[in-house]
Tab-separated table of C-alpha atoms in Angstrom:
chain	number	residue	atom	x	y	z
R	1	UNK	CA	-26.340	21.195	29.676
R	2	UNK	CA	-29.398	22.024	27.609
R	3	UNK	CA	-32.712	20.246	27.949
R	4	UNK	CA	-32.598	19.952	24.153
R	5	UNK	CA	-30.308	16.930	24.453
R	6	UNK	CA	-32.871	14.079	24.247
R	7	UNK	CA	-30.970	11.374	26.061
R	8	UNK	CA	-34.128	9.366	26.693
R	9	UNK	CA	-34.457	8.756	22.949
R	10	UNK	CA	-31.028	7.140	22.983
R	11	UNK	CA	-31.989	4.885	25.899
R	12	UNK	CA	-28.685	6.062	27.336
R	13	UNK	CA	-27.664	8.685	29.842
R	14	UNK	CA	-24.201	10.263	29.981
R	15	UNK	CA	-22.379	10.295	33.295
R	16	UNK	CA	-21.654	13.628	34.928
R	17	UNK	CA	-18.101	13.467	33.575
R	18	UNK	CA	-19.327	12.734	30.058
R	19	UNK	CA	-21.832	15.566	30.280
R	20	UNK	CA	-19.050	17.901	31.353
R	21	UNK	CA	-17.008	16.775	28.344
R	22	UNK	CA	-19.899	17.422	25.958
R	23	UNK	CA	-20.275	20.922	27.378
R	24	UNK	CA	-16.526	21.481	27.200
R	25	UNK	CA	-16.508	20.285	23.588
R	26	UNK	CA	-19.104	22.923	22.753
R	27	UNK	CA	-16.895	25.614	24.285
R	28	UNK	CA	-13.865	24.311	22.407
R	29	UNK	CA	-15.792	24.365	19.121
R	30	UNK	CA	-16.781	27.972	19.734
R	31	UNK	CA	-13.163	28.885	20.321
R	32	UNK	CA	-11.708	26.965	17.392
R	33	UNK	CA	-14.412	28.136	14.994
R	34	UNK	CA	-13.016	31.651	15.393
R	35	UNK	CA	-9.722	30.364	13.942
R	36	UNK	CA	-10.729	27.509	11.631
R	37	UNK	CA	-14.051	26.997	9.873
R	38	UNK	CA	-15.008	23.701	11.515
R	39	UNK	CA	-18.805	23.703	11.693
R	40	UNK	CA	-21.800	26.009	11.892
R	41	UNK	CA	-23.574	23.607	14.267
R	42	UNK	CA	-22.330	24.971	17.566
R	43	UNK	CA	-25.214	26.577	19.473
R	44	UNK	CA	-28.344	25.207	21.147
R	45	UNK	CA	-30.165	22.482	19.257
R	46	UNK	CA	-27.692	22.797	16.393
R	47	UNK	CA	-25.105	21.352	18.751
R	48	UNK	CA	-27.080	19.033	21.022
R	49	UNK	CA	-29.304	17.501	18.364
R	50	UNK	CA	-27.649	18.013	14.975
R	51	UNK	CA	-24.193	17.206	16.312
R	52	UNK	CA	-24.297	15.129	19.507
R	53	UNK	CA	-27.580	13.220	19.108
R	54	UNK	CA	-27.071	12.736	15.370
R	55	UNK	CA	-23.573	11.355	16.008
R	56	UNK	CA	-24.709	8.904	18.677
R	57	UNK	CA	-28.138	7.554	17.737
R	58	UNK	CA	-26.727	4.894	15.341
R	59	UNK	CA	-24.511	3.585	18.148
R	60	UNK	CA	-27.294	2.469	20.485
R	61	UNK	CA	-26.190	-1.213	20.302
R	62	UNK	CA	-22.763	-0.203	21.648
R	63	UNK	CA	-23.560	2.627	24.079
R	64	UNK	CA	-24.238	0.437	27.099
R	65	UNK	CA	-21.931	-2.512	26.452
R	66	UNK	CA	-18.594	-1.048	27.575
R	67	UNK	CA	-16.986	-3.059	24.793
R	68	UNK	CA	-13.362	-1.978	24.064
R	69	UNK	CA	-13.947	-1.182	20.407
R	70	UNK	CA	-11.499	0.105	17.844
R	71	UNK	CA	-13.360	2.791	15.885
R	72	UNK	CA	-12.337	4.813	12.836
R	73	UNK	CA	-14.037	8.018	11.682
R	74	UNK	CA	-13.201	8.827	8.065
R	75	UNK	CA	-13.615	12.454	7.048
R	76	UNK	CA	-14.013	13.654	10.626
R	77	UNK	CA	-13.986	17.346	9.680
R	78	UNK	CA	-14.666	19.258	12.884
R	79	UNK	CA	-14.502	16.056	14.918
R	80	UNK	CA	-17.916	14.477	14.343
R	81	UNK	CA	-19.005	11.871	14.912
R	82	UNK	CA	-15.578	10.845	16.245
R	83	UNK	CA	-15.187	13.079	19.303
R	84	UNK	CA	-18.794	12.505	20.387
R	85	UNK	CA	-18.220	8.744	20.107
R	86	UNK	CA	-14.970	9.006	22.068
R	87	UNK	CA	-16.822	10.710	24.922
R	88	UNK	CA	-19.777	8.311	24.838
R	89	UNK	CA	-17.664	5.126	24.598
R	90	UNK	CA	-14.938	5.515	27.242
R	91	UNK	CA	-13.470	2.057	26.524
R	92	UNK	CA	-13.052	2.719	22.799
R	93	UNK	CA	-9.884	3.587	20.892
R	94	UNK	CA	-10.555	5.988	18.047
R	95	UNK	CA	-8.733	6.953	14.888
R	96	UNK	CA	-9.955	10.141	13.214
R	97	UNK	CA	-8.984	10.761	9.594
R	98	UNK	CA	-9.168	13.967	7.596
R	99	UNK	CA	-7.085	15.405	4.770
R	100	UNK	CA	-7.364	19.054	5.854
R	101	UNK	CA	-4.393	19.856	8.061
R	102	UNK	CA	-5.889	22.810	9.929
R	103	UNK	CA	-8.962	20.789	10.883
R	104	UNK	CA	-6.832	17.877	12.044
R	105	UNK	CA	-4.749	20.221	14.210
R	106	UNK	CA	-7.899	21.730	15.737
R	107	UNK	CA	-9.492	18.340	16.457
R	108	UNK	CA	-6.218	17.068	17.940
R	109	UNK	CA	-6.092	20.070	20.251
R	110	UNK	CA	-9.719	19.555	21.272
R	111	UNK	CA	-9.108	15.867	21.982
R	112	UNK	CA	-6.156	16.791	24.193
R	113	UNK	CA	-8.150	19.464	26.044
R	114	UNK	CA	-10.913	16.917	26.673
R	115	UNK	CA	-8.458	14.425	28.156
R	116	UNK	CA	-8.924	12.028	25.239
R	117	UNK	CA	-5.415	12.093	23.786
R	118	UNK	CA	-4.578	8.556	24.953
R	119	UNK	CA	-7.608	7.125	23.158
R	120	UNK	CA	-7.914	9.374	20.098
R	121	UNK	CA	-5.386	9.317	17.267
R	122	UNK	CA	-5.506	11.790	14.376
R	123	UNK	CA	-4.307	11.008	10.865
R	124	UNK	CA	-3.937	13.802	8.306
R	125	UNK	CA	-4.290	11.963	5.007
R	126	UNK	CA	-6.717	10.840	2.356
R	127	UNK	CA	-8.903	7.862	3.227
R	128	UNK	CA	-7.497	5.827	0.334
R	129	UNK	CA	-4.059	5.972	1.963
R	130	UNK	CA	-5.472	4.940	5.341
R	131	UNK	CA	-7.141	1.910	3.792
R	132	UNK	CA	-3.840	0.671	2.400
R	133	UNK	CA	-1.829	1.162	5.588
R	134	UNK	CA	-1.281	-2.252	7.238
R	135	UNK	CA	-1.680	-0.599	10.658
R	136	UNK	CA	-5.252	0.331	9.702
R	137	UNK	CA	-6.449	-2.143	7.099
R	138	UNK	CA	-8.782	-4.784	8.583
R	139	UNK	CA	-8.194	-3.402	12.095
R	140	UNK	CA	-11.466	-1.779	13.183
R	141	UNK	CA	-14.637	-3.194	14.681
R	142	UNK	CA	-16.515	-0.021	13.776
R	143	UNK	CA	-16.044	2.407	10.893
R	144	UNK	CA	-18.113	5.567	10.549
R	145	UNK	CA	-18.421	8.394	8.045
R	146	UNK	CA	-20.813	11.333	8.186
R	147	UNK	CA	-21.481	13.739	5.309
R	148	UNK	CA	-18.332	12.713	3.435
R	149	UNK	CA	-19.226	11.571	-0.103
R	150	UNK	CA	-21.665	9.447	-2.088
R	151	UNK	CA	-22.425	6.136	-0.397
R	152	UNK	CA	-20.484	3.891	-2.836
R	153	UNK	CA	-17.425	6.112	-2.327
R	154	UNK	CA	-17.751	5.964	1.457
R	155	UNK	CA	-18.133	2.190	1.278
R	156	UNK	CA	-14.829	1.931	-0.587
R	157	UNK	CA	-13.205	4.057	2.121
R	158	UNK	CA	-14.614	2.109	5.070
R	159	UNK	CA	-14.913	-1.565	4.166
R	160	UNK	CA	-11.141	-2.165	3.735
R	161	UNK	CA	-10.652	-0.871	7.287
R	162	UNK	CA	-13.042	-3.352	8.908
R	163	UNK	CA	-12.046	-6.412	10.888
R	164	UNK	CA	-13.739	-9.691	9.992
R	165	UNK	CA	-16.475	-9.011	12.560
R	166	UNK	CA	-16.592	-5.259	11.913
R	167	UNK	CA	-19.419	-2.960	10.897
R	168	UNK	CA	-19.359	0.209	8.810
R	169	UNK	CA	-22.038	2.810	9.509
R	170	UNK	CA	-22.824	5.143	6.624
R	171	UNK	CA	-24.590	8.241	7.974
R	172	UNK	CA	-26.956	9.668	5.372
R	173	UNK	CA	-29.766	12.214	5.229
R	174	UNK	CA	-32.280	11.179	2.605
R	175	UNK	CA	-32.072	7.665	1.176
R	176	UNK	CA	-33.801	6.245	-1.888
R	177	UNK	CA	-34.256	2.832	-3.460
R	178	UNK	CA	-31.792	3.854	-6.179
R	179	UNK	CA	-29.244	4.860	-3.520
R	180	UNK	CA	-29.674	1.414	-2.003
R	181	UNK	CA	-29.210	-0.353	-5.355
R	182	UNK	CA	-26.010	1.583	-6.054
R	183	UNK	CA	-24.620	0.856	-2.616
R	184	UNK	CA	-25.447	-2.851	-2.890
R	185	UNK	CA	-23.571	-3.054	-6.189
R	186	UNK	CA	-20.558	-1.336	-4.650
R	187	UNK	CA	-20.746	-3.492	-1.524
R	188	UNK	CA	-20.697	-6.673	-3.593
R	189	UNK	CA	-17.454	-5.601	-5.279
R	190	UNK	CA	-15.965	-4.953	-1.826
R	191	UNK	CA	-17.020	-8.445	-0.652
R	192	UNK	CA	-19.493	-6.954	1.820
R	193	UNK	CA	-23.238	-6.628	2.185
R	194	UNK	CA	-25.724	-4.083	3.461
R	195	UNK	CA	-27.817	-4.769	6.550
R	196	UNK	CA	-31.145	-3.393	7.738
R	197	UNK	CA	-31.317	0.357	7.253
R	198	UNK	CA	-31.799	2.370	10.446
R	199	UNK	CA	-34.129	5.374	10.256
R	200	UNK	CA	-34.383	8.175	12.799
R	201	UNK	CA	-36.471	11.342	12.873
R	202	UNK	CA	-34.284	13.822	14.716
R	203	UNK	CA	-35.926	15.616	17.652
R	204	UNK	CA	-37.196	19.181	17.272
R	205	UNK	CA	-38.021	18.566	13.601
R	206	UNK	CA	-34.357	18.490	12.674
R	207	UNK	CA	-34.969	16.136	9.781
R	208	UNK	CA	-34.897	12.488	8.808
R	209	UNK	CA	-31.674	10.495	9.065
R	210	UNK	CA	-30.666	7.104	7.750
R	211	UNK	CA	-27.749	4.896	8.698
R	212	UNK	CA	-26.820	2.008	6.446
R	213	UNK	CA	-24.707	-0.724	8.060
R	214	UNK	CA	-22.223	-2.674	5.959
R	215	UNK	CA	-20.544	-5.893	7.036
R	216	UNK	CA	-17.704	-7.772	5.334
R	217	UNK	CA	-18.450	-11.239	3.985
R	218	UNK	CA	-14.734	-11.995	3.854
R	219	UNK	CA	-11.495	-10.197	3.111
R	220	UNK	CA	-11.841	-7.036	1.063
R	221	UNK	CA	-10.192	-7.501	-2.353
R	222	UNK	CA	-6.648	-6.117	-2.333
R	223	UNK	CA	-7.287	-3.614	-5.128
R	224	UNK	CA	-9.558	-1.554	-2.846
R	225	UNK	CA	-9.420	1.212	-1.988
R	226	UNK	CA	-8.162	2.394	-5.358
R	227	UNK	CA	-5.659	5.233	-5.808
R	228	UNK	CA	-6.301	8.621	-4.220
R	229	UNK	CA	-9.144	10.411	-6.015
R	230	UNK	CA	-10.305	7.444	-8.072
R	231	UNK	CA	-13.219	6.307	-5.837
R	232	UNK	CA	-14.811	9.773	-6.040
R	233	UNK	CA	-14.241	10.114	-9.786
R	234	UNK	CA	-15.298	6.570	-10.668
R	235	UNK	CA	-17.638	5.244	-7.948
R	236	UNK	CA	-17.957	1.474	-7.869
R	237	UNK	CA	-21.708	1.600	-8.462
């Protein structure tokens, strides 16, 4: 375990088993990257800060509660933030969604190797399909998406998946007033609202990050998410 993992800034410390899993995940990423292009953020601070810390810092309210959350990660790619969350929240059930079959197979294999198979489900499909599946719609207390699409598009993916008391976390890099206005317009159409933006300067000068929480105000209108491809082509904002 590298000293570059700034656990103190999370106000949370992984157990020895969790730390072993984080280290094992790094080894698994190295191995799978030789077969499938999952991520370039595998070594040193790229992994510990730009992957692990950046996945977990928005979850500080949940890290120490032990709450048995149902979490969905849309556009998981190489398994982030989903696998990091699965390790950090041992009581949580996670669903990881991606439309790229080879990535889904790799992340499934990594989840199994980490001993997470009972708590981590993979779905190889577009997010619009997930949002219309009755087994997923309105089922999750926490929805996350990192580096997936423009914020109004991500909102349309995530909000239909949230339970009445759920929260969507939109991971973003830079964030402007115009970004906020567009997201608020999209959120209103989804019968949801934005909450206080969280801002974090990553350690080791790894850049500024923003997370924008969304909460439902009631049931998401049935027409959302729209058909596959439409949210990206015609964002709600």
